[in-house]
Amino acid sequence: MSGNSEVSGSLVATGKRVAIIAGRWNEFFCDAMVKGAVEELVRHGVSRDDISVFRCPGCFELASAAKRVITRQSFDGAICLGVLIRGATPHFDYISSVTASGISSLSLEHDVPVSFGVITVDNLDQAIERSGSKAGNKGVEAALATIEMMSLYDKIDAGES
Ligand code: RBF
């Protein structure tokens, strides 16, 4: 066939092993995002036995904990989840920027797709909205990104172009 071809990941994740790395700060919201991510993985074919949740203290530790998990254990994909609330921390800008750059360099340096499911909000209302109510559940969205990327990596590795 002539013309452009397009390769994109499917949303089927049967047989994949996935690590969820989640902070404990603002635990109520983090838990809702973890639950959303787990259910989304299962909906797309991942067995519950193949999902492991690793807890770290807060967003600042997400990248280092995820790095340890993906380098020392065998997972096909990882999902980083955390909640940063501006009202609760004057360190907000610092922690959010190191969290984002840490997770981003992790996914560049390793072969395993790592998704960014950190919500950075101004107040509790926004945290409620983004962890499972009005604005959806960012844990679900991060899970979907990892599902798609695991499949995309498989296709790239299989030589699809
Ligand atoms: N971690 C989070 O995941 N979310 C937060 O909103 C958050 N706020 C913090 C506010 C302050 C003032 C400090 C010192 C830490 C905060 N942390 C937060 C924890 C941080 O990510 C990390 O776990 C700790 O600083 C220990 O390294």
Short mmCIF file of C-alpha atoms and ligand atoms in Angstrom, two decimals:
data_model
loop_
_atom_site.label_atom_id
_atom_site.label_comp_id
_atom_site.label_asym_id
_atom_site.label_seq_id
_atom_site.Cartn_x
_atom_site.Cartn_y
_atom_site.Cartn_z
CA MET A 1 0.00 0.00 0.00
CA SER A 2 1.34 3.43 -0.81
CA GLY A 3 1.12 6.52 1.36
CA ASN A 4 1.62 7.11 5.03
CA SER A 5 1.43 4.39 7.57
CA GLU A 6 0.59 4.92 11.17
CA VAL A 7 1.54 2.74 14.10
CA SER A 8 -0.32 3.17 17.34
CA GLY A 9 -0.73 1.09 20.45
CA SER A 10 -3.83 -0.96 21.04
CA LEU A 11 -5.64 -0.91 24.36
CA VAL A 12 -5.22 -4.62 24.97
CA ALA A 13 -2.86 -5.44 27.81
CA THR A 14 -3.44 -9.16 28.32
CA GLY A 15 -0.48 -10.90 29.96
CA LYS A 16 1.29 -7.66 30.93
CA ARG A 17 2.84 -7.05 34.35
CA VAL A 18 2.33 -3.53 35.62
CA ALA A 19 3.74 -1.66 38.62
CA ILE A 20 1.88 1.20 40.22
CA ILE A 21 4.03 3.52 42.31
CA ALA A 22 1.99 5.82 44.51
CA GLY A 23 2.70 8.42 47.15
CA ARG A 24 1.16 8.38 50.59
CA TRP A 25 0.68 12.15 50.95
CA ASN A 26 -2.98 13.11 50.44
CA GLU A 27 -3.68 9.42 50.73
CA PHE A 28 -7.43 9.62 50.32
CA PHE A 29 -7.06 11.01 46.77
CA CYS A 30 -4.07 8.82 45.95
CA ASP A 31 -6.04 5.74 46.93
CA ALA A 32 -8.88 6.74 44.60
CA MET A 33 -6.38 7.11 41.76
CA VAL A 34 -4.73 3.77 42.54
CA LYS A 35 -8.13 2.08 42.56
CA GLY A 36 -9.05 3.74 39.25
CA ALA A 37 -5.75 2.66 37.68
CA VAL A 38 -6.10 -0.95 38.88
CA GLU A 39 -9.66 -1.25 37.57
CA GLU A 40 -8.64 0.25 34.22
CA LEU A 41 -5.75 -2.21 33.86
CA VAL A 42 -8.08 -5.12 34.64
CA ARG A 43 -10.67 -3.81 32.17
CA HIS A 44 -7.99 -3.93 29.47
CA GLY A 45 -6.93 -7.49 30.18
CA VAL A 46 -4.29 -7.29 32.92
CA SER A 47 -4.66 -9.97 35.57
CA ARG A 48 -4.98 -8.67 39.15
CA ASP A 49 -2.10 -10.98 40.07
CA ASP A 50 0.11 -9.12 37.62
CA ILE A 51 -0.47 -5.70 39.21
CA SER A 52 1.75 -4.61 42.10
CA VAL A 53 1.30 -1.40 44.05
CA PHE A 54 4.41 0.12 45.63
CA ARG A 55 3.90 2.91 48.15
CA CYS A 56 6.42 5.68 48.73
CA PRO A 57 6.21 8.65 51.12
CA GLY A 58 5.38 11.40 48.63
CA CYS A 59 5.69 12.70 45.09
CA PHE A 60 9.34 13.58 45.60
CA GLU A 61 10.16 9.85 45.97
CA LEU A 62 8.05 8.64 43.01
CA ALA A 63 10.81 8.68 40.39
CA SER A 64 13.44 7.02 42.59
CA ALA A 65 11.01 4.35 43.80
CA ALA A 66 9.84 3.69 40.24
CA LYS A 67 13.42 3.46 39.01
CA ARG A 68 14.19 0.84 41.65
CA VAL A 69 11.09 -1.14 40.75
CA ILE A 70 11.66 -1.21 37.01
CA THR A 71 15.38 -1.91 37.25
CA ARG A 72 15.24 -4.60 39.97
CA GLN A 73 12.01 -6.36 39.06
CA SER A 74 10.38 -7.41 35.87
CA PHE A 75 7.49 -5.24 34.74
CA ASP A 76 6.20 -4.32 31.29
CA GLY A 77 4.98 -0.90 32.36
CA ALA A 78 4.76 1.47 35.31
CA ILE A 79 2.34 4.13 36.49
CA CYS A 80 3.37 6.90 38.90
CA LEU A 81 0.57 8.39 40.96
CA GLY A 82 0.66 11.27 43.42
CA VAL A 83 -1.22 14.30 44.65
CA LEU A 84 0.33 17.71 45.27
CA ILE A 85 -1.90 20.32 46.84
CA ARG A 86 -0.65 23.89 46.58
CA GLY A 87 -2.57 25.13 49.62
CA ALA A 88 -0.88 22.50 51.74
CA THR A 89 2.67 23.20 50.71
CA PRO A 90 4.85 26.20 50.01
CA HIS A 91 7.26 23.67 48.42
CA PHE A 92 4.63 22.95 45.77
CA ASP A 93 6.49 24.40 42.78
CA TYR A 94 9.76 22.78 43.73
CA ILE A 95 8.30 19.34 44.39
CA SER A 96 6.09 19.41 41.28
CA SER A 97 8.96 20.32 38.97
CA VAL A 98 11.38 17.71 40.34
CA THR A 99 8.62 15.10 40.27
CA ALA A 100 7.80 15.79 36.62
CA SER A 101 11.42 15.92 35.48
CA GLY A 102 12.33 12.81 37.51
CA ILE A 103 9.53 10.72 35.99
CA SER A 104 10.21 12.08 32.53
CA SER A 105 13.92 11.21 32.61
CA LEU A 106 13.05 7.78 33.96
CA SER A 107 10.93 7.00 30.96
CA LEU A 108 13.68 8.23 28.65
CA GLU A 109 16.42 6.22 30.32
CA HIS A 110 14.63 2.89 30.62
CA ASP A 111 12.89 0.54 28.24
CA VAL A 112 9.73 0.32 30.27
CA PRO A 113 6.99 2.88 29.64
CA VAL A 114 6.32 5.02 32.72
CA SER A 115 3.26 7.25 32.84
CA PHE A 116 2.78 10.46 34.79
CA GLY A 117 -0.29 10.46 36.99
CA VAL A 118 0.53 13.27 39.36
CA ILE A 119 -2.16 15.83 39.98
CA THR A 120 -1.05 19.29 40.97
CA VAL A 121 -3.98 21.23 42.34
CA ASP A 122 -4.68 24.45 44.20
CA ASN A 123 -7.07 23.07 46.77
CA LEU A 124 -9.04 20.10 48.07
CA ASP A 125 -11.98 20.77 45.74
CA GLN A 126 -9.77 20.34 42.68
CA ALA A 127 -8.21 17.21 44.20
CA ILE A 128 -11.72 15.74 44.59
CA GLU A 129 -12.55 16.68 40.99
CA ARG A 130 -9.46 15.04 39.50
CA SER A 131 -9.34 11.86 41.55
CA GLY A 132 -12.67 10.45 40.54
CA SER A 133 -15.45 13.01 40.19
CA LYS A 134 -16.15 15.97 37.85
CA ALA A 135 -12.82 15.99 36.03
CA GLY A 136 -12.49 12.21 35.81
CA ASN A 137 -9.82 10.14 37.50
CA LYS A 138 -6.24 10.93 36.54
CA GLY A 139 -5.20 7.47 37.76
CA VAL A 140 -7.40 5.97 35.05
CA GLU A 141 -5.87 8.26 32.41
CA ALA A 142 -2.33 7.39 33.49
CA ALA A 143 -3.18 3.67 33.35
CA LEU A 144 -4.51 4.09 29.81
CA ALA A 145 -1.32 5.84 28.75
CA THR A 146 0.80 2.95 30.06
CA ILE A 147 -1.50 0.40 28.39
CA GLU A 148 -1.18 2.17 25.05
CA MET A 149 2.58 2.65 25.36
CA MET A 150 3.24 -1.01 26.26
CA SER A 151 1.48 -2.01 23.06
CA LEU A 152 3.20 0.68 21.00
CA TYR A 153 6.61 -0.50 22.26
CA ASP A 154 5.70 -4.09 21.30
CA LYS A 155 4.79 -2.98 17.80
CA ILE A 156 7.93 -0.90 17.37
CA ASP A 157 10.04 -3.81 18.63
CA ALA A 158 8.26 -6.13 16.19
CA GLY A 159 9.34 -3.85 13.36
CA GLU A 160 5.97 -2.35 12.49
CA SER A 161 6.37 0.89 10.60
N1 RBF B 1 4.23 15.01 48.93
C1 RBF B 1 3.14 14.84 48.14
O1 RBF B 1 3.01 13.80 47.49
N2 RBF B 1 2.18 15.83 48.08
C2 RBF B 1 2.26 16.99 48.77
O2 RBF B 1 1.35 17.83 48.68
C3 RBF B 1 3.42 17.19 49.58
N3 RBF B 1 3.58 18.35 50.28
C4 RBF B 1 4.73 18.53 51.00
C5 RBF B 1 4.93 19.73 51.70
C6 RBF B 1 6.10 19.95 52.39
C7 RBF B 1 6.29 21.26 53.10
C8 RBF B 1 7.09 18.94 52.43
C9 RBF B 1 8.39 19.16 53.18
C10 RBF B 1 6.88 17.75 51.79
C11 RBF B 1 5.70 17.52 51.07
N4 RBF B 1 5.49 16.31 50.42
C12 RBF B 1 4.38 16.15 49.63
C13 RBF B 1 6.38 15.16 50.64
C14 RBF B 1 7.53 15.04 49.66
O3 RBF B 1 7.01 14.57 48.41
C15 RBF B 1 8.53 14.02 50.21
O4 RBF B 1 7.89 12.80 50.46
C16 RBF B 1 9.18 14.50 51.49
O5 RBF B 1 9.72 15.78 51.34
C17 RBF B 1 10.30 13.54 51.96
O6 RBF B 1 11.35 13.48 51.00
#
